[in-house]
Each structure stands twice: as structure tokens, then as C-alpha cells.
Short mmCIF file of N, CA and C in Angstrom, two decimals:
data_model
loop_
_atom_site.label_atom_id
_atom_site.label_comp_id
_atom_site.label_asym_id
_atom_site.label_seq_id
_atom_site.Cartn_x
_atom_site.Cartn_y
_atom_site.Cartn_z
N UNK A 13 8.53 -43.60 -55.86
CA UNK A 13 7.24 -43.20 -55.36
C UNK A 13 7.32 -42.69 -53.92
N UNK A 14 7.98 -43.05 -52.93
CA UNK A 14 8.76 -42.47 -51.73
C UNK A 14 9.16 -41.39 -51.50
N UNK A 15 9.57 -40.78 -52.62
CA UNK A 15 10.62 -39.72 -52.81
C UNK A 15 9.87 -38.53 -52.56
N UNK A 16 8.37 -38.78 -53.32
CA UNK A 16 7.67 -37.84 -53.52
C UNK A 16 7.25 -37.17 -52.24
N UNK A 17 6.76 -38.12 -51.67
CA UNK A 17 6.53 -37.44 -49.95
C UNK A 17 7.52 -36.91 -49.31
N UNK A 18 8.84 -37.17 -49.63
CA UNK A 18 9.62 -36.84 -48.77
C UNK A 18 10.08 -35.66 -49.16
N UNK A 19 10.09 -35.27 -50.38
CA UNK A 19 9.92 -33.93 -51.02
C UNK A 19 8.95 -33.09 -50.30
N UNK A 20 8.14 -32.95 -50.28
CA UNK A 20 6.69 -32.68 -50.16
C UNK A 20 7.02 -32.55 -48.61
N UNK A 21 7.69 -32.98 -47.88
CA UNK A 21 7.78 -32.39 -46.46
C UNK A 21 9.10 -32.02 -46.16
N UNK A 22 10.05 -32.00 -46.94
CA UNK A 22 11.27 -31.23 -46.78
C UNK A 22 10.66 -30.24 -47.03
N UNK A 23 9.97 -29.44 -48.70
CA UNK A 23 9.83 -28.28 -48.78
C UNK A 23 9.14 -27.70 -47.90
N UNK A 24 7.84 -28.38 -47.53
CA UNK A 24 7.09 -27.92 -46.33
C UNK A 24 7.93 -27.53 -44.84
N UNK A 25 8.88 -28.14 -44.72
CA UNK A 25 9.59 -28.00 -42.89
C UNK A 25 10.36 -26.27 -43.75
N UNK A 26 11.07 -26.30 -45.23
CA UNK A 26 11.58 -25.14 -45.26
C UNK A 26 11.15 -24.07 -45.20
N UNK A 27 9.66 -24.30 -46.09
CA UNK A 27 8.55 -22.84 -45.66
C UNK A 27 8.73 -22.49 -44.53
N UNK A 28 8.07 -23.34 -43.58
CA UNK A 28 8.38 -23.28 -42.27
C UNK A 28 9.28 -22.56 -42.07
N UNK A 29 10.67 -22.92 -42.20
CA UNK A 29 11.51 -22.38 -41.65
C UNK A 29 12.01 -20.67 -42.18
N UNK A 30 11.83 -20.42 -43.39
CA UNK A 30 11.74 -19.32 -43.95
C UNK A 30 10.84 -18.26 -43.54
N UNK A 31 9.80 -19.09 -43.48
CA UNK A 31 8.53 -17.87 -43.31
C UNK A 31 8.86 -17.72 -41.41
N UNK A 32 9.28 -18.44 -40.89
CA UNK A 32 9.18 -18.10 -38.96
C UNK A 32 9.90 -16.91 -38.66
N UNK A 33 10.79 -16.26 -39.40
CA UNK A 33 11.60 -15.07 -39.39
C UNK A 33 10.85 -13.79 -40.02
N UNK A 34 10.21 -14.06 -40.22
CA UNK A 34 9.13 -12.60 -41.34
C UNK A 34 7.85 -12.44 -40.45
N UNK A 35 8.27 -12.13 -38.94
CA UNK A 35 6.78 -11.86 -38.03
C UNK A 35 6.90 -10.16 -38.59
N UNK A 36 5.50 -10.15 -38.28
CA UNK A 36 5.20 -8.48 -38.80
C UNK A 36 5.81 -7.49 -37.57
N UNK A 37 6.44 -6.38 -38.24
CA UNK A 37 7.52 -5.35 -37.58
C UNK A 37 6.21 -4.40 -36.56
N UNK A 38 6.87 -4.19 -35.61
CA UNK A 38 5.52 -3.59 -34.74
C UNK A 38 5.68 -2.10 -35.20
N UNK A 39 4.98 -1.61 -35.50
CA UNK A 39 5.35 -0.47 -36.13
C UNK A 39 4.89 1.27 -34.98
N UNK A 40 6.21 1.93 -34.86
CA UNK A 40 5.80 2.95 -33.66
C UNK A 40 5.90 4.19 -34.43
N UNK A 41 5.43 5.15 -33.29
CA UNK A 41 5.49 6.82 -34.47
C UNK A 41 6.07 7.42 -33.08
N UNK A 42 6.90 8.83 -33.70
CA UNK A 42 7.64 9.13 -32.85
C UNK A 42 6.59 10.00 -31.65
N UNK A 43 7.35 9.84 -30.26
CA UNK A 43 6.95 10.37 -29.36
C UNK A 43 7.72 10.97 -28.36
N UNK A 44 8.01 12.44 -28.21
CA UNK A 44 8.43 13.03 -27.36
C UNK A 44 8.04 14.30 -26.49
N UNK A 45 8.47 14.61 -25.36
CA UNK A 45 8.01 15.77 -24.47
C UNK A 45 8.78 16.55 -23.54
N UNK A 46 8.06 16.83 -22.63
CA UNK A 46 9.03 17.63 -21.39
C UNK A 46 7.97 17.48 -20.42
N UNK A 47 8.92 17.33 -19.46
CA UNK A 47 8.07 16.81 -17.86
C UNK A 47 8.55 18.50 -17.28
N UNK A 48 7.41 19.24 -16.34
CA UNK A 48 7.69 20.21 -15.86
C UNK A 48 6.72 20.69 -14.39
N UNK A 49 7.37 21.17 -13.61
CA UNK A 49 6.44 21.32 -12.52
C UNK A 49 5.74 22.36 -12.78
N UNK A 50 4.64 22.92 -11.83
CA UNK A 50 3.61 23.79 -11.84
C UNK A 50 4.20 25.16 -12.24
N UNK A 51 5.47 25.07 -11.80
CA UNK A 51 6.31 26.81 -12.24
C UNK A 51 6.79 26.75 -12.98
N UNK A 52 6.65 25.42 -14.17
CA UNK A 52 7.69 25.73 -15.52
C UNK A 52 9.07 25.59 -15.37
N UNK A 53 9.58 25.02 -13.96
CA UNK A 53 11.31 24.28 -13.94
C UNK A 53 10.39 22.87 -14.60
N UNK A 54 11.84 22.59 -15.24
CA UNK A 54 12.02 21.01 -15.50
C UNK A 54 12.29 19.80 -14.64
N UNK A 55 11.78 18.76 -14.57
CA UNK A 55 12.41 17.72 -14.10
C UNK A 55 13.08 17.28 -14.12
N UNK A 56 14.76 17.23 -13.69
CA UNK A 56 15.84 17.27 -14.68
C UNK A 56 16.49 15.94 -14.59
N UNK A 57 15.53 14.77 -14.21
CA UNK A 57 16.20 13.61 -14.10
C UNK A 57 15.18 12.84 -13.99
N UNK A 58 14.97 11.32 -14.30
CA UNK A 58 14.35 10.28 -14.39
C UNK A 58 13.86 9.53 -15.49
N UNK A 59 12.87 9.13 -15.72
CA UNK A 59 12.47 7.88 -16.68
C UNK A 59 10.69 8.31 -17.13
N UNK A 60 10.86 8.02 -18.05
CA UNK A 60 9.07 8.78 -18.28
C UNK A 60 8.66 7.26 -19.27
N UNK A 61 7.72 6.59 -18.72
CA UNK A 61 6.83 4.90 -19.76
C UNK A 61 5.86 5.00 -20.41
N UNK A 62 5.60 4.39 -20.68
CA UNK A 62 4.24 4.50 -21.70
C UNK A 62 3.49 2.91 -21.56
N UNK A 63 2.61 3.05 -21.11
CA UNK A 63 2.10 1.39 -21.45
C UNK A 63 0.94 1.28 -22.18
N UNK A 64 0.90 0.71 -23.17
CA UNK A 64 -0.64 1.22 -23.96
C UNK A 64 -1.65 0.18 -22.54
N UNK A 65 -3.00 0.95 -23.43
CA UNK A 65 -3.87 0.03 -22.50
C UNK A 65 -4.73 -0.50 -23.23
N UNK A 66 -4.56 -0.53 -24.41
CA UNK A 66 -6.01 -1.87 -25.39
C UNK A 66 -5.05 -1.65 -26.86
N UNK A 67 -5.77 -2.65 -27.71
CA UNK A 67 -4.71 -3.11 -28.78
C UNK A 67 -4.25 -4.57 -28.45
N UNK A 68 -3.72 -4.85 -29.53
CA UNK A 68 -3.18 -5.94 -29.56
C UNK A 68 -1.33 -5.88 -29.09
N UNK A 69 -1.03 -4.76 -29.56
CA UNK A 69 0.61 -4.18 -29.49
C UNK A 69 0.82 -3.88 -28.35
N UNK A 70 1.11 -4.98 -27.13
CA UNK A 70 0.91 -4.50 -25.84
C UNK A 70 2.99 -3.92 -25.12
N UNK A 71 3.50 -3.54 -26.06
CA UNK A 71 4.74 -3.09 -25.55
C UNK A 71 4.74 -1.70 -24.90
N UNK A 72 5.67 -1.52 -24.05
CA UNK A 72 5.34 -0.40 -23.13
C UNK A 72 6.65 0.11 -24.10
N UNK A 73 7.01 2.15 -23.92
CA UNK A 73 7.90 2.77 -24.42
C UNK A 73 8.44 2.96 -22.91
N UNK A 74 9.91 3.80 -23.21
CA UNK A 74 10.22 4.61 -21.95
C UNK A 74 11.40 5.40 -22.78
N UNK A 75 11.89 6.52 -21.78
CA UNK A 75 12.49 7.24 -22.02
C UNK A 75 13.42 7.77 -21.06
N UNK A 76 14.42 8.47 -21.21
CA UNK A 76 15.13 8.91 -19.56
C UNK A 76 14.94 10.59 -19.82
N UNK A 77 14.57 11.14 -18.86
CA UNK A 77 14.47 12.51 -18.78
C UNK A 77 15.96 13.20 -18.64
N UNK A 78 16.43 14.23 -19.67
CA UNK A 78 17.35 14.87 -20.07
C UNK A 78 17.07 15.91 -18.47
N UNK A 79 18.17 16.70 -18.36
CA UNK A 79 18.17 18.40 -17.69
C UNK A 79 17.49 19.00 -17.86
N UNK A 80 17.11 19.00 -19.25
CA UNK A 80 15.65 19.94 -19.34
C UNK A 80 14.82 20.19 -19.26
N UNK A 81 14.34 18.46 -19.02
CA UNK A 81 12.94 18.12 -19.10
C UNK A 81 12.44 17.42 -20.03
N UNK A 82 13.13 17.26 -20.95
CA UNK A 82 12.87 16.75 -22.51
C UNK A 82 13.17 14.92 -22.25
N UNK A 83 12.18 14.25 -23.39
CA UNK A 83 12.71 13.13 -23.27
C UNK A 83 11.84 12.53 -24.42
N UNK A 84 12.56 11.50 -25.04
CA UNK A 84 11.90 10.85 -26.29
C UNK A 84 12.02 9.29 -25.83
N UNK A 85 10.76 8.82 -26.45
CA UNK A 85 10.09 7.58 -25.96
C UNK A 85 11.06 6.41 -27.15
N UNK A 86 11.01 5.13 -26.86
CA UNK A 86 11.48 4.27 -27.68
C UNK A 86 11.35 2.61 -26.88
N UNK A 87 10.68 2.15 -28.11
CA UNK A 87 9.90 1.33 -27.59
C UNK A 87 11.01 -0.41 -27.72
N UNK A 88 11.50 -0.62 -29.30
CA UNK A 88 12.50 -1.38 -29.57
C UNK A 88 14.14 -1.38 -29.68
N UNK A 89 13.89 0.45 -30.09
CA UNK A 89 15.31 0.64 -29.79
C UNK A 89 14.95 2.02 -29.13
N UNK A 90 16.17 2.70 -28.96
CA UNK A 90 16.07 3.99 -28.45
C UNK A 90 15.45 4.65 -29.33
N UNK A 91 14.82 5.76 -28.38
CA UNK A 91 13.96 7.30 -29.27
C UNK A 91 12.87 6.66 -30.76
N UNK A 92 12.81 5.14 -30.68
CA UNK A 92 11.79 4.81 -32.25
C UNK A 92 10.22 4.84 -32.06
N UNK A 93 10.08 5.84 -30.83
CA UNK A 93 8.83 5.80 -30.36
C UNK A 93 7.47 4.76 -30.06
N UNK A 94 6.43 4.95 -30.18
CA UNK A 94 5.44 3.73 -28.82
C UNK A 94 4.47 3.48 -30.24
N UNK A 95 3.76 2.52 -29.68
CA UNK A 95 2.82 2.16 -30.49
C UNK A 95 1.87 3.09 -30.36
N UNK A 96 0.62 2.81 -31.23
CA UNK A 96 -0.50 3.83 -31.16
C UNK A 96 -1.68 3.16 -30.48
N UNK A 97 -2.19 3.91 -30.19
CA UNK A 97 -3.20 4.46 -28.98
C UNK A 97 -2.89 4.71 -27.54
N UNK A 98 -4.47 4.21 -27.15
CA UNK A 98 -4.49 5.18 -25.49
C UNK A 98 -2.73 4.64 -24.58
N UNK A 99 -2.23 5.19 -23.65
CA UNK A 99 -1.52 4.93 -22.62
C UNK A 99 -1.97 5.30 -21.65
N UNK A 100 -1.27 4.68 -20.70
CA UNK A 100 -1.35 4.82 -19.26
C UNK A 100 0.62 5.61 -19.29
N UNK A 101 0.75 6.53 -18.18
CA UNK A 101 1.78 6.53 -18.08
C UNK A 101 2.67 7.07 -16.25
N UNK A 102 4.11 6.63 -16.70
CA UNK A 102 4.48 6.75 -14.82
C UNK A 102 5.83 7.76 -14.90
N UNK A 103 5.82 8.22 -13.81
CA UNK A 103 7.56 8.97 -14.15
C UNK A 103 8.37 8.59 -12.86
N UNK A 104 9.03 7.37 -13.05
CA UNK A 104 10.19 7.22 -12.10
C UNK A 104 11.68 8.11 -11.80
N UNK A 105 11.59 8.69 -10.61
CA UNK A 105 12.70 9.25 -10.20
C UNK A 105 12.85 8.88 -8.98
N UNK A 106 14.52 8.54 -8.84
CA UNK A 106 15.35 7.97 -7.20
C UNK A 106 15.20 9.06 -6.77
N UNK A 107 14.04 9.48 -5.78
CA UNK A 107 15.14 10.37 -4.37
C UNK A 107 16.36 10.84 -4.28
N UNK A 108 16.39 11.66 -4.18
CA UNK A 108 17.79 12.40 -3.83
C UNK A 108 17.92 12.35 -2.25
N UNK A 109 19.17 12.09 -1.87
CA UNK A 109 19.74 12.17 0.00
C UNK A 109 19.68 13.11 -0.32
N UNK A 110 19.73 13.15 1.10
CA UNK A 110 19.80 14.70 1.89
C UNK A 110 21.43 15.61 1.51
N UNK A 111 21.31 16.49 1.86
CA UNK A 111 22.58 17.21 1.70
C UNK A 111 22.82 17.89 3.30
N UNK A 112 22.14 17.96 4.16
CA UNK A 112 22.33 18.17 5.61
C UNK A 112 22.47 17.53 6.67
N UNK A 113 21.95 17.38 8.06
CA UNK A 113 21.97 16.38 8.57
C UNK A 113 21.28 14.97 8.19
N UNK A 114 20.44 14.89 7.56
CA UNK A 114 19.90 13.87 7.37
C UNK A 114 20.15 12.97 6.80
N UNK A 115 21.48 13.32 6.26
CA UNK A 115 22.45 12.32 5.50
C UNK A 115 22.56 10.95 6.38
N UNK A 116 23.11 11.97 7.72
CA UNK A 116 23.78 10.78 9.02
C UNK A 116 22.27 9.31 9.09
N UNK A 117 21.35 9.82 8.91
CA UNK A 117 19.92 8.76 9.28
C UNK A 117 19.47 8.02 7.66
N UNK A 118 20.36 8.75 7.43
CA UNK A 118 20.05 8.12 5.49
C UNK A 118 18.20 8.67 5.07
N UNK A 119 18.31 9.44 5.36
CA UNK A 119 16.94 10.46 4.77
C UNK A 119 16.75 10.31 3.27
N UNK A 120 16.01 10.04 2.86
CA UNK A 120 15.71 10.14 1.20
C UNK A 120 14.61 11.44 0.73
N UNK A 121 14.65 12.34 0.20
CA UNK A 121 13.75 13.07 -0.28
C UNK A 121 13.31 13.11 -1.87
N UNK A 122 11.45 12.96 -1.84
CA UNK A 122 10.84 12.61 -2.81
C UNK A 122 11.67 14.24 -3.76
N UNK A 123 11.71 13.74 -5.05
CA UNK A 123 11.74 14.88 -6.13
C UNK A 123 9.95 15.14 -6.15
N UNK A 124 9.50 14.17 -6.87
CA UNK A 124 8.15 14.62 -7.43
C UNK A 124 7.46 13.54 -6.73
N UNK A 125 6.40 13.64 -6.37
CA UNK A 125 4.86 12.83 -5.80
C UNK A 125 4.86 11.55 -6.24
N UNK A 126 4.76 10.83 -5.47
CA UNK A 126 5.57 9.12 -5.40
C UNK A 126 4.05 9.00 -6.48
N UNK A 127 3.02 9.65 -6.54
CA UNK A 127 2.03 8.28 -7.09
C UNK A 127 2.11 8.28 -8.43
N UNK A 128 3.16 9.09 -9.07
CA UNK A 128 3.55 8.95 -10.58
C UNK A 128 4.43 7.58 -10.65
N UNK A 129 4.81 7.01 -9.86
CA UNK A 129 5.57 5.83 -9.92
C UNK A 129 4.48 4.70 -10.55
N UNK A 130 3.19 5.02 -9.85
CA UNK A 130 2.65 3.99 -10.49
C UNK A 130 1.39 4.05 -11.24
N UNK A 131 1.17 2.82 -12.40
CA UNK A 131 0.00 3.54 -13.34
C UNK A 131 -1.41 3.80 -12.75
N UNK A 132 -1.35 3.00 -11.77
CA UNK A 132 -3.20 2.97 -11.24
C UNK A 132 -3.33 4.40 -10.24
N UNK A 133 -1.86 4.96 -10.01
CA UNK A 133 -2.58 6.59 -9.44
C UNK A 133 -1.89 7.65 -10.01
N UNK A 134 -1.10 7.74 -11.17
CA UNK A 134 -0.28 8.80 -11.73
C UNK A 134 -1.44 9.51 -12.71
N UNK A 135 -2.40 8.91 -12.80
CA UNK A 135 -3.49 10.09 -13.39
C UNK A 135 -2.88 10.37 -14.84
N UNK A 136 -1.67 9.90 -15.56
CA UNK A 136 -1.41 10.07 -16.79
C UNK A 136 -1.31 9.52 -17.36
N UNK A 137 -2.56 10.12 -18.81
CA UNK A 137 -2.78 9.04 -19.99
C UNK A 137 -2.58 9.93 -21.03
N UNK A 138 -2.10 9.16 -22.16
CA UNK A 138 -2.05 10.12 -23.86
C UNK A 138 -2.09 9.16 -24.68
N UNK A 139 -2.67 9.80 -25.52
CA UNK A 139 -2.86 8.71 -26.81
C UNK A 139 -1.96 9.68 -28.01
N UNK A 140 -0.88 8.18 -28.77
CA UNK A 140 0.09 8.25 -29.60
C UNK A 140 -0.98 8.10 -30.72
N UNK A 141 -0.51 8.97 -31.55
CA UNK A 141 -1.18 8.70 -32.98
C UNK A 141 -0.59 8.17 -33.92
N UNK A 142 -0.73 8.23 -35.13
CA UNK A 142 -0.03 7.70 -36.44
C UNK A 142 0.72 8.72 -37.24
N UNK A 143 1.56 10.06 -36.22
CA UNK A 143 2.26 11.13 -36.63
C UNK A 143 3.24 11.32 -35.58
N UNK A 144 4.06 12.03 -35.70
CA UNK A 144 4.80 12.85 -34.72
C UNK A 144 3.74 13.35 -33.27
N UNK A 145 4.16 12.30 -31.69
CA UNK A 145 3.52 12.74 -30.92
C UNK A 145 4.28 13.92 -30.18
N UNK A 146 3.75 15.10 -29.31
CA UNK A 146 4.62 16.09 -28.55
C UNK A 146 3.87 16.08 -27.23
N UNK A 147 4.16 15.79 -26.28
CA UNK A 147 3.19 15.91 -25.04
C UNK A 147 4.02 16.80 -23.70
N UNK A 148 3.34 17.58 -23.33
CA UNK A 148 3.58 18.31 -21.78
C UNK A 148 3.27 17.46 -20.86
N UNK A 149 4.10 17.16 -19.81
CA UNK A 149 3.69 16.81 -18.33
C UNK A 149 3.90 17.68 -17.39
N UNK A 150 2.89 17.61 -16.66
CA UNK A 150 3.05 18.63 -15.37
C UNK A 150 2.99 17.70 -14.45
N UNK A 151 4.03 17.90 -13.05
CA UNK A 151 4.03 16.98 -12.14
C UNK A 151 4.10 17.80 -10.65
N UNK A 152 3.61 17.16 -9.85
CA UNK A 152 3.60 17.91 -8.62
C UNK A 152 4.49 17.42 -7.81
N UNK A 153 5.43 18.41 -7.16
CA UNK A 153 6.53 17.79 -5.91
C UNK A 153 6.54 17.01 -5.01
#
């Protein structure tokens, strides 16, 4: 008569333990673009994020900007793109030194407009859908 309970909560701890591995897969759709200044050169280096801003799926994407400008988002692994809806988004790039005197004083010069670094003044938002996303950025120097 013992046995029975103890049955009865072995199988129960195994559910448990079976079912704790089967959380639901966050599911992303692809998202990629090109970052470009006002004259149509590319940005040919940095990091482009994605942070949604409502939802429950609160993972941010990122991406590294190719030579061209091009860059695909990936949120769990590389390039598997962002969750859906609205974002907020930032484009980090290091400064480049100087190449003249200003080397000697350790001079840093901005590539593109520091307030893309961050989400509350980079002014860029897009919303990922439930298809293949393609988005343009334009960024100012």
C-alpha cells in the first residue's frame, strides 16, 4: 500500500523532469539590410541591434556590418533573425585614430553620429514581421 505513493511521485518528479526541457522555441523571421550615409557610401564597419520594445519575447538581435553595408540580424544563433514586432534600434561603431598628427594626442574620430549608439536618441525603429524583413538605414556622420 506504500508503494503506491511512491509510484505516484517518482512518475510525477519524471514528468517533471521530461517536460522542463520542451520550453517553447522563440521563434524569429529573417531580418536583413544595409546601413548607408546620405550619399549612398556604405558603412563599412560595425554592429547594427535590434531590441524589441513590447511583447513578451524580449531578446534583442544584432548583427556586424559587412564592407558594404549589408548585415543580417540573429538573435540565437547567427543571421536566424529577431523576433516580431516594433524595435528600437542602435549602430555601434569604434572610432577610427587619426592617421595624422593626432595620432601623437590619441585623437579618436567619430565614423557616424555618436547618438546611434544609443536607443533613447538613435531615432531608429522597425517593426519585424512574420516574413522575410529588408530594411535601409541612413545614418549621419
Amino acid at each position: 500500500m506504500i508503494a503506491a505513493p511512491r509510484i505516484a511521485i517518482c512518475l510525477a518528479a519524471l514528468s517533471m523532469i521530461a517536460t522542463g526541457g520542451c520550453a517553447k522555441k522563440l521563434q524569429t523571421y529573417p531580418v536583413k539590410g544595409k546601413v548607408t550615409f546620405k550619399d549612398g557610401s556604405p558603412l563599412s564597419k560595425g554592429l547594427v541591434e535590434f531590441e524589441p520594445v513590447d511583447g513578451a519575447d524580449k531578446m534583442n538581435a544584432s548583427g556586424e556590418i559587412r564592407a558594404d553595408g549589408t548585415f543580417v540580424l540573429g538573435t540565437l544563433e547567427p543571421d536566424d533573425g529577431a523576433v516580431a514586432g516594433r524595435h528600437r534600434a542602435i549602430i555601434v561603431v569604434q572610432p577610427d585614430v587619426g592617421t595624422g598628427p593626432e595620432d601623437v594626442t590619441g585623437t579618436r574620430r567619430e565614423i557616424i553620429n555618436p547618438k546611434y549608439r544609443r536607443y533613447d536618441t538613435s531615432g531608429l525603429e522597425f517593426t519585424v514581421e512574420s516574413k522575410p524583413n529588408e530594411f535601409q538605414i541612413e545614418v549621419e556622420p
